[in-house]
Amino acid sequence: MNDFTSILDEFQIAIKETLSEKKIGIAFSGGVDSTLLTKICTDLGYQVTLLTIGFPGSHDILFSKKINKIMKLPHQILEIDPATFPEISLKIKNKINTDNLSWNENCIAFYYVSKLAQSLNLSTVITANGIDELFCGYNAYRDAIKEGKQIVLELMDSKIENELKMMKAVNLVSSEFGVKILQPFLSERFIKFSKKIPINYKIKDSEDLLRKHIVRNIALHIGVPEISANQRKKAMQYGSLIHKELIKSS
């Protein structure tokens, strides 16, 4: 498929234009987005350390270990202490000053990612945020596609706007540790390019449980493990068990 080359080129350009240093951490769950990001970065010659956070026994910790048994990269894990979690989550909520549950959960997750990065003397962490928004990763796109392409694009605009704002809050939290969280796939150029990719490359119909098809195909094309490339979406706050613990402690 000729489209692979041009889309992969844009992924690479987004990363190179975002990063100014070679030594980086990658927020890593083992899912297709973070593993694709990892594979492209290593292919480009970046010095990568995978960073995974979660409560003991959480999906993200177990799955990331499984994927990295194949990839064999430096991998550091921070297990969240349930005893101190309520205090930290309250501190973060007060810092970002919002009742938006998703924002709070993501900021908590990146608090721990940043803490782990600082302990490893990493000042830059990159994430795959933006892929779900631009390539119809969320379940909401299944409802939107019933209403047609225009509704999908309107939802996409809304999701991107929210993500850009949320990542500012994330960086407010990560600044406590002197760590920058960067999102190459939320750059203006990458957003503009991705929105031109045909919708049917991303989602087939309202019954499409997998979605992000072109992303998964590119991942397989460049050597991402098949078990990762075909993994169904599990958002960071769920895979880490942060959502479950936050609801329990509130």
PDB file of C-alpha atoms in Angstrom:
ATOM      1  CA  MET A   1       0.000   0.000   0.000  1.00  0.00           C
ATOM      2  CA  ASN A   2       1.702   3.213  -1.161  1.00  0.00           C
ATOM      3  CA  ASP A   3      -0.011   5.284   1.527  1.00  0.00           C
ATOM      4  CA  PHE A   4       2.217   3.650   4.161  1.00  0.00           C
ATOM      5  CA  THR A   5       5.265   5.594   3.008  1.00  0.00           C
ATOM      6  CA  SER A   6       3.743   9.074   3.100  1.00  0.00           C
ATOM      7  CA  ILE A   7       1.959   8.509   6.415  1.00  0.00           C
ATOM      8  CA  LEU A   8       5.030   6.942   8.044  1.00  0.00           C
ATOM      9  CA  ASP A   9       7.077   9.899   6.775  1.00  0.00           C
ATOM     10  CA  GLU A  10       4.719  12.268   8.584  1.00  0.00           C
ATOM     11  CA  PHE A  11       5.004  10.271  11.816  1.00  0.00           C
ATOM     12  CA  GLN A  12       8.793  10.529  11.550  1.00  0.00           C
ATOM     13  CA  ILE A  13       8.753  14.248  10.725  1.00  0.00           C
ATOM     14  CA  ALA A  14       6.438  14.954  13.672  1.00  0.00           C
ATOM     15  CA  ILE A  15       8.850  13.218  16.038  1.00  0.00           C
ATOM     16  CA  LYS A  16      11.998  14.847  14.623  1.00  0.00           C
ATOM     17  CA  GLU A  17      10.441  18.323  14.662  1.00  0.00           C
ATOM     18  CA  THR A  18       9.277  17.880  18.269  1.00  0.00           C
ATOM     19  CA  LEU A  19      12.448  16.470  19.834  1.00  0.00           C
ATOM     20  CA  SER A  20      15.606  18.461  20.383  1.00  0.00           C
ATOM     21  CA  GLU A  21      17.564  15.761  22.235  1.00  0.00           C
ATOM     22  CA  LYS A  22      18.336  12.107  21.652  1.00  0.00           C
ATOM     23  CA  LYS A  23      17.849  10.788  25.201  1.00  0.00           C
ATOM     24  CA  ILE A  24      14.132  10.428  25.863  1.00  0.00           C
ATOM     25  CA  GLY A  25      11.547   8.603  27.912  1.00  0.00           C
ATOM     26  CA  ILE A  26       8.415   7.219  26.287  1.00  0.00           C
ATOM     27  CA  ALA A  27       5.155   6.826  28.194  1.00  0.00           C
ATOM     28  CA  PHE A  28       4.595   3.156  27.412  1.00  0.00           C
ATOM     29  CA  SER A  29       1.625   0.836  27.894  1.00  0.00           C
ATOM     30  CA  GLY A  30       2.479  -1.719  25.219  1.00  0.00           C
ATOM     31  CA  GLY A  31      -0.588  -0.728  23.173  1.00  0.00           C
ATOM     32  CA  VAL A  32      -0.332   0.023  19.467  1.00  0.00           C
ATOM     33  CA  ASP A  33       0.124   3.803  19.832  1.00  0.00           C
ATOM     34  CA  SER A  34       2.957   3.840  22.367  1.00  0.00           C
ATOM     35  CA  THR A  35       4.639   0.837  20.732  1.00  0.00           C
ATOM     36  CA  LEU A  36       4.479   2.412  17.272  1.00  0.00           C
ATOM     37  CA  LEU A  37       5.961   5.599  18.731  1.00  0.00           C
ATOM     38  CA  THR A  38       8.698   3.535  20.373  1.00  0.00           C
ATOM     39  CA  LYS A  39       9.551   1.618  17.201  1.00  0.00           C
ATOM     40  CA  ILE A  40       9.776   4.773  15.088  1.00  0.00           C
ATOM     41  CA  CYS A  41      11.962   6.503  17.692  1.00  0.00           C
ATOM     42  CA  THR A  42      14.363   3.579  17.969  1.00  0.00           C
ATOM     43  CA  ASP A  43      14.526   3.294  14.167  1.00  0.00           C
ATOM     44  CA  LEU A  44      15.400   7.011  14.045  1.00  0.00           C
ATOM     45  CA  GLY A  45      18.259   6.468  16.493  1.00  0.00           C
ATOM     46  CA  TYR A  46      16.847   7.989  19.678  1.00  0.00           C
ATOM     47  CA  GLN A  47      18.081   6.660  23.008  1.00  0.00           C
ATOM     48  CA  VAL A  48      14.824   5.369  24.432  1.00  0.00           C
ATOM     49  CA  THR A  49      13.762   4.352  27.936  1.00  0.00           C
ATOM     50  CA  LEU A  50      10.245   2.984  28.271  1.00  0.00           C
ATOM     51  CA  LEU A  51       8.318   4.365  31.253  1.00  0.00           C
ATOM     52  CA  THR A  52       5.304   2.482  32.606  1.00  0.00           C
ATOM     53  CA  ILE A  53       3.203   3.367  35.641  1.00  0.00           C
ATOM     54  CA  GLY A  54       0.279   1.678  37.322  1.00  0.00           C
ATOM     55  CA  PHE A  55      -0.983   0.020  40.426  1.00  0.00           C
ATOM     56  CA  PRO A  56       0.557  -3.387  41.216  1.00  0.00           C
ATOM     57  CA  GLY A  57      -0.888  -6.044  38.916  1.00  0.00           C
ATOM     58  CA  SER A  58      -2.472  -3.517  36.566  1.00  0.00           C
ATOM     59  CA  HIS A  59      -2.989  -4.268  32.867  1.00  0.00           C
ATOM     60  CA  ASP A  60      -0.441  -1.693  31.699  1.00  0.00           C
ATOM     61  CA  ILE A  61       2.344  -3.074  33.870  1.00  0.00           C
ATOM     62  CA  LEU A  62       1.697  -6.673  32.846  1.00  0.00           C
ATOM     63  CA  PHE A  63       1.108  -5.951  29.146  1.00  0.00           C
ATOM     64  CA  SER A  64       4.065  -3.575  28.758  1.00  0.00           C
ATOM     65  CA  LYS A  65       6.369  -6.223  30.219  1.00  0.00           C
ATOM     66  CA  LYS A  66       4.968  -8.759  27.759  1.00  0.00           C
ATOM     67  CA  ILE A  67       5.575  -6.493  24.758  1.00  0.00           C
ATOM     68  CA  ASN A  68       9.049  -5.496  25.889  1.00  0.00           C
ATOM     69  CA  LYS A  69      10.065  -9.128  26.178  1.00  0.00           C
ATOM     70  CA  ILE A  70       9.897  -8.962  22.384  1.00  0.00           C
ATOM     71  CA  MET A  71      11.325  -5.453  21.915  1.00  0.00           C
ATOM     72  CA  LYS A  72      14.072  -5.756  24.563  1.00  0.00           C
ATOM     73  CA  LEU A  73      14.498  -2.049  25.333  1.00  0.00           C
ATOM     74  CA  PRO A  74      15.394  -0.327  28.618  1.00  0.00           C
ATOM     75  CA  HIS A  75      12.137  -0.401  30.597  1.00  0.00           C
ATOM     76  CA  GLN A  76      11.410   1.185  33.974  1.00  0.00           C
ATOM     77  CA  ILE A  77       8.222   0.667  35.968  1.00  0.00           C
ATOM     78  CA  LEU A  78       6.790   2.695  38.833  1.00  0.00           C
ATOM     79  CA  GLU A  79       4.151   0.952  40.918  1.00  0.00           C
ATOM     80  CA  ILE A  80       1.721   3.405  42.497  1.00  0.00           C
ATOM     81  CA  ASP A  81       1.470   3.207  46.293  1.00  0.00           C
ATOM     82  CA  PRO A  82      -2.226   2.898  47.235  1.00  0.00           C
ATOM     83  CA  ALA A  83      -1.520   4.452  50.652  1.00  0.00           C
ATOM     84  CA  THR A  84      -0.322   7.796  49.284  1.00  0.00           C
ATOM     85  CA  PHE A  85      -2.544   7.881  46.191  1.00  0.00           C
ATOM     86  CA  PRO A  86      -5.518   9.802  47.712  1.00  0.00           C
ATOM     87  CA  GLU A  87      -3.234  12.592  48.954  1.00  0.00           C
ATOM     88  CA  ILE A  88      -1.429  12.913  45.627  1.00  0.00           C
ATOM     89  CA  SER A  89      -4.628  12.820  43.562  1.00  0.00           C
ATOM     90  CA  LEU A  90      -6.144  15.586  45.717  1.00  0.00           C
ATOM     91  CA  LYS A  91      -2.996  17.695  45.360  1.00  0.00           C
ATOM     92  CA  ILE A  92      -3.151  17.364  41.567  1.00  0.00           C
ATOM     93  CA  LYS A  93      -6.862  18.172  41.420  1.00  0.00           C
ATOM     94  CA  ASN A  94      -6.217  21.360  43.382  1.00  0.00           C
ATOM     95  CA  LYS A  95      -3.265  22.248  41.165  1.00  0.00           C
ATOM     96  CA  ILE A  96      -5.095  21.986  37.838  1.00  0.00           C
ATOM     97  CA  ASN A  97      -8.358  23.234  39.369  1.00  0.00           C
ATOM     98  CA  THR A  98     -10.899  21.311  37.309  1.00  0.00           C
ATOM     99  CA  ASP A  99     -13.648  18.805  37.975  1.00  0.00           C
ATOM    100  CA  ASN A 100     -13.037  17.158  34.585  1.00  0.00           C
ATOM    101  CA  LEU A 101     -12.461  13.521  35.590  1.00  0.00           C
ATOM    102  CA  SER A 102     -10.476  12.587  32.480  1.00  0.00           C
ATOM    103  CA  TRP A 103      -8.134  15.565  32.924  1.00  0.00           C
ATOM    104  CA  ASN A 104      -7.571  14.674  36.565  1.00  0.00           C
ATOM    105  CA  GLU A 105      -6.883  11.036  35.752  1.00  0.00           C
ATOM    106  CA  ASN A 106      -4.424  11.877  32.971  1.00  0.00           C
ATOM    107  CA  CYS A 107      -2.633  14.469  35.070  1.00  0.00           C
ATOM    108  CA  ILE A 108      -2.289  11.949  37.900  1.00  0.00           C
ATOM    109  CA  ALA A 109      -0.881   9.366  35.466  1.00  0.00           C
ATOM    110  CA  PHE A 110       1.663  11.826  34.078  1.00  0.00           C
ATOM    111  CA  TYR A 111       2.587  12.951  37.593  1.00  0.00           C
ATOM    112  CA  TYR A 112       3.867   9.418  38.193  1.00  0.00           C
ATOM    113  CA  VAL A 113       5.438   9.190  34.721  1.00  0.00           C
ATOM    114  CA  SER A 114       7.295  12.457  35.422  1.00  0.00           C
ATOM    115  CA  LYS A 115       8.373  11.287  38.850  1.00  0.00           C
ATOM    116  CA  LEU A 116       9.799   8.133  37.279  1.00  0.00           C
ATOM    117  CA  ALA A 117      11.514  10.143  34.531  1.00  0.00           C
ATOM    118  CA  GLN A 118      13.139  12.488  37.056  1.00  0.00           C
ATOM    119  CA  SER A 119      14.512   9.513  39.016  1.00  0.00           C
ATOM    120  CA  LEU A 120      16.239   8.395  35.797  1.00  0.00           C
ATOM    121  CA  ASN A 121      17.581  11.884  34.955  1.00  0.00           C
ATOM    122  CA  LEU A 122      15.276  12.153  31.957  1.00  0.00           C
ATOM    123  CA  SER A 123      13.964  15.654  31.265  1.00  0.00           C
ATOM    124  CA  THR A 124      11.941  14.821  28.132  1.00  0.00           C
ATOM    125  CA  VAL A 125       9.115  12.316  27.852  1.00  0.00           C
ATOM    126  CA  ILE A 126       7.111  11.855  24.666  1.00  0.00           C
ATOM    127  CA  THR A 127       3.667  10.380  24.311  1.00  0.00           C
ATOM    128  CA  ALA A 128       1.478   9.081  21.499  1.00  0.00           C
ATOM    129  CA  ASN A 129      -1.402  11.394  22.470  1.00  0.00           C
ATOM    130  CA  GLY A 130      -3.205  12.539  19.353  1.00  0.00           C
ATOM    131  CA  ILE A 131      -3.435   9.197  17.565  1.00  0.00           C
ATOM    132  CA  ASP A 132      -6.757   8.248  19.160  1.00  0.00           C
ATOM    133  CA  GLU A 133      -8.163  11.678  18.355  1.00  0.00           C
ATOM    134  CA  LEU A 134      -6.969  11.786  14.748  1.00  0.00           C
ATOM    135  CA  PHE A 135      -7.459   8.128  13.797  1.00  0.00           C
ATOM    136  CA  CYS A 136     -10.853   7.450  15.422  1.00  0.00           C
ATOM    137  CA  GLY A 137      -9.532   5.455  18.364  1.00  0.00           C
ATOM    138  CA  TYR A 138     -12.373   6.275  20.722  1.00  0.00           C
ATOM    139  CA  ASN A 139     -15.696   4.450  20.956  1.00  0.00           C
ATOM    140  CA  ALA A 140     -17.470   7.771  20.413  1.00  0.00           C
ATOM    141  CA  TYR A 141     -16.414   7.611  16.771  1.00  0.00           C
ATOM    142  CA  ARG A 142     -18.610   4.535  16.331  1.00  0.00           C
ATOM    143  CA  ASP A 143     -21.660   6.645  17.164  1.00  0.00           C
ATOM    144  CA  ALA A 144     -20.417   9.587  15.106  1.00  0.00           C
ATOM    145  CA  ILE A 145     -19.930   7.570  11.931  1.00  0.00           C
ATOM    146  CA  LYS A 146     -23.635   6.615  11.985  1.00  0.00           C
ATOM    147  CA  GLU A 147     -24.312  10.320  11.388  1.00  0.00           C
ATOM    148  CA  GLY A 148     -21.794  10.683   8.572  1.00  0.00           C
ATOM    149  CA  LYS A 149     -18.312  11.971   7.800  1.00  0.00           C
ATOM    150  CA  GLN A 150     -19.020  15.581   8.828  1.00  0.00           C
ATOM    151  CA  ILE A 151     -20.033  14.517  12.339  1.00  0.00           C
ATOM    152  CA  VAL A 152     -16.859  12.436  12.612  1.00  0.00           C
ATOM    153  CA  LEU A 153     -14.763  15.471  11.646  1.00  0.00           C
ATOM    154  CA  GLU A 154     -16.600  17.696  14.135  1.00  0.00           C
ATOM    155  CA  LEU A 155     -15.968  15.163  16.899  1.00  0.00           C
ATOM    156  CA  MET A 156     -12.322  15.001  15.831  1.00  0.00           C
ATOM    157  CA  ASP A 157     -11.966  18.787  16.126  1.00  0.00           C
ATOM    158  CA  SER A 158     -13.542  18.694  19.567  1.00  0.00           C
ATOM    159  CA  LYS A 159     -11.310  15.835  20.747  1.00  0.00           C
ATOM    160  CA  ILE A 160      -8.153  17.550  19.456  1.00  0.00           C
ATOM    161  CA  GLU A 161      -9.049  20.855  21.113  1.00  0.00           C
ATOM    162  CA  ASN A 162      -9.637  19.067  24.417  1.00  0.00           C
ATOM    163  CA  GLU A 163      -6.397  17.108  24.154  1.00  0.00           C
ATOM    164  CA  LEU A 164      -4.299  20.201  23.432  1.00  0.00           C
ATOM    165  CA  LYS A 165      -5.752  21.961  26.471  1.00  0.00           C
ATOM    166  CA  MET A 166      -5.374  18.906  28.675  1.00  0.00           C
ATOM    167  CA  MET A 167      -1.708  18.480  27.794  1.00  0.00           C
ATOM    168  CA  LYS A 168      -1.062  22.016  29.047  1.00  0.00           C
ATOM    169  CA  ALA A 169      -2.470  20.903  32.396  1.00  0.00           C
ATOM    170  CA  VAL A 170      -0.325  17.759  32.218  1.00  0.00           C
ATOM    171  CA  ASN A 171       2.792  19.883  31.741  1.00  0.00           C
ATOM    172  CA  LEU A 172       1.824  22.079  34.668  1.00  0.00           C
ATOM    173  CA  VAL A 173       1.918  18.907  36.780  1.00  0.00           C
ATOM    174  CA  SER A 174       5.098  17.480  35.221  1.00  0.00           C
ATOM    175  CA  SER A 175       6.968  20.776  35.736  1.00  0.00           C
ATOM    176  CA  GLU A 176       7.200  19.906  39.451  1.00  0.00           C
ATOM    177  CA  PHE A 177       9.792  17.313  38.419  1.00  0.00           C
ATOM    178  CA  GLY A 178      11.513  19.437  35.754  1.00  0.00           C
ATOM    179  CA  VAL A 179      10.113  17.153  33.040  1.00  0.00           C
ATOM    180  CA  LYS A 180       8.537  18.166  29.723  1.00  0.00           C
ATOM    181  CA  ILE A 181       5.819  15.964  28.271  1.00  0.00           C
ATOM    182  CA  LEU A 182       5.818  16.317  24.473  1.00  0.00           C
ATOM    183  CA  GLN A 183       3.199  15.156  21.960  1.00  0.00           C
ATOM    184  CA  PRO A 184       4.589  14.986  18.407  1.00  0.00           C
ATOM    185  CA  PHE A 185       1.244  13.792  17.049  1.00  0.00           C
ATOM    186  CA  LEU A 186      -0.509  16.937  18.209  1.00  0.00           C
ATOM    187  CA  SER A 187       1.678  19.243  16.125  1.00  0.00           C
ATOM    188  CA  GLU A 188      -0.108  21.599  13.736  1.00  0.00           C
ATOM    189  CA  ARG A 189       1.442  19.929  10.694  1.00  0.00           C
ATOM    190  CA  PHE A 190       0.586  16.382  11.809  1.00  0.00           C
ATOM    191  CA  ILE A 191      -2.993  17.318  12.670  1.00  0.00           C
ATOM    192  CA  LYS A 192      -3.485  18.977   9.282  1.00  0.00           C
ATOM    193  CA  PHE A 193      -2.041  15.981   7.428  1.00  0.00           C
ATOM    194  CA  SER A 194      -3.949  13.356   9.427  1.00  0.00           C
ATOM    195  CA  LYS A 195      -7.318  15.027   8.931  1.00  0.00           C
ATOM    196  CA  LYS A 196      -6.896  14.580   5.158  1.00  0.00           C
ATOM    197  CA  ILE A 197      -6.553  10.797   5.465  1.00  0.00           C
ATOM    198  CA  PRO A 198      -9.810   9.118   4.357  1.00  0.00           C
ATOM    199  CA  ILE A 199     -12.112   8.211   7.250  1.00  0.00           C
ATOM    200  CA  ASN A 200     -12.444   4.606   6.010  1.00  0.00           C
ATOM    201  CA  TYR A 201      -8.709   4.134   6.636  1.00  0.00           C
ATOM    202  CA  LYS A 202      -9.466   4.802  10.296  1.00  0.00           C
ATOM    203  CA  ILE A 203     -12.910   3.380  11.068  1.00  0.00           C
ATOM    204  CA  LYS A 204     -15.149   1.132   8.980  1.00  0.00           C
ATOM    205  CA  ASP A 205     -18.597   1.520  10.545  1.00  0.00           C
ATOM    206  CA  SER A 206     -20.475   1.695  13.843  1.00  0.00           C
ATOM    207  CA  GLU A 207     -19.637  -1.960  14.586  1.00  0.00           C
ATOM    208  CA  ASP A 208     -15.888  -1.397  14.242  1.00  0.00           C
ATOM    209  CA  LEU A 209     -14.470  -2.335  17.648  1.00  0.00           C
ATOM    210  CA  LEU A 210     -10.807  -2.196  16.589  1.00  0.00           C
ATOM    211  CA  ARG A 211     -10.534   1.109  14.642  1.00  0.00           C
ATOM    212  CA  LYS A 212      -7.274   2.997  13.819  1.00  0.00           C
ATOM    213  CA  HIS A 213      -6.730   0.534  10.945  1.00  0.00           C
ATOM    214  CA  ILE A 214      -4.098   2.500   9.028  1.00  0.00           C
ATOM    215  CA  VAL A 215      -2.115   3.015  12.245  1.00  0.00           C
ATOM    216  CA  ARG A 216      -2.241  -0.709  13.004  1.00  0.00           C
ATOM    217  CA  ASN A 217      -1.210  -1.567   9.441  1.00  0.00           C
ATOM    218  CA  ILE A 218       1.770   0.794   9.592  1.00  0.00           C
ATOM    219  CA  ALA A 219       2.732  -0.644  12.975  1.00  0.00           C
ATOM    220  CA  LEU A 220       2.799  -4.163  11.536  1.00  0.00           C
ATOM    221  CA  HIS A 221       4.611  -2.883   8.427  1.00  0.00           C
ATOM    222  CA  ILE A 222       7.545  -1.539  10.484  1.00  0.00           C
ATOM    223  CA  GLY A 223       7.823  -4.484  12.854  1.00  0.00           C
ATOM    224  CA  VAL A 224       5.665  -3.685  15.877  1.00  0.00           C
ATOM    225  CA  PRO A 225       4.763  -7.012  17.551  1.00  0.00           C
ATOM    226  CA  GLU A 226       1.438  -8.306  16.219  1.00  0.00           C
ATOM    227  CA  ILE A 227      -0.009  -8.726  19.718  1.00  0.00           C
ATOM    228  CA  SER A 228       0.498  -4.995  20.255  1.00  0.00           C
ATOM    229  CA  ALA A 229      -0.621  -3.862  16.794  1.00  0.00           C
ATOM    230  CA  ASN A 230      -3.948  -5.660  17.209  1.00  0.00           C
ATOM    231  CA  GLN A 231      -4.549  -4.774  20.855  1.00  0.00           C
ATOM    232  CA  ARG A 232      -7.898  -3.100  21.550  1.00  0.00           C
ATOM    233  CA  LYS A 233      -7.708   0.385  23.070  1.00  0.00           C
ATOM    234  CA  LYS A 234      -7.381   0.655  26.843  1.00  0.00           C
ATOM    235  CA  ALA A 235      -6.942   4.258  28.002  1.00  0.00           C
ATOM    236  CA  MET A 236      -4.065   5.023  30.350  1.00  0.00           C
ATOM    237  CA  GLN A 237      -6.315   5.796  33.317  1.00  0.00           C
ATOM    238  CA  TYR A 238      -8.020   2.403  32.968  1.00  0.00           C
ATOM    239  CA  GLY A 239      -4.968   0.311  32.104  1.00  0.00           C
ATOM    240  CA  SER A 240      -3.092   1.721  35.111  1.00  0.00           C
ATOM    241  CA  LEU A 241      -6.133   1.271  37.434  1.00  0.00           C
ATOM    242  CA  ILE A 242      -5.984   5.014  38.277  1.00  0.00           C
ATOM    243  CA  HIS A 243      -9.641   5.477  37.290  1.00  0.00           C
ATOM    244  CA  LYS A 244     -10.773   2.626  39.546  1.00  0.00           C
ATOM    245  CA  GLU A 245      -8.753   3.861  42.535  1.00  0.00           C
ATOM    246  CA  LEU A 246      -9.773   7.484  42.030  1.00  0.00           C
ATOM    247  CA  ILE A 247     -13.459   6.587  42.010  1.00  0.00           C
ATOM    248  CA  LYS A 248     -12.953   4.407  45.081  1.00  0.00           C
ATOM    249  CA  SER A 249     -11.154   7.133  47.032  1.00  0.00           C
ATOM    250  CA  SER A 250     -13.521   9.984  46.092  1.00  0.00           C
TER     251      SER A 250
END
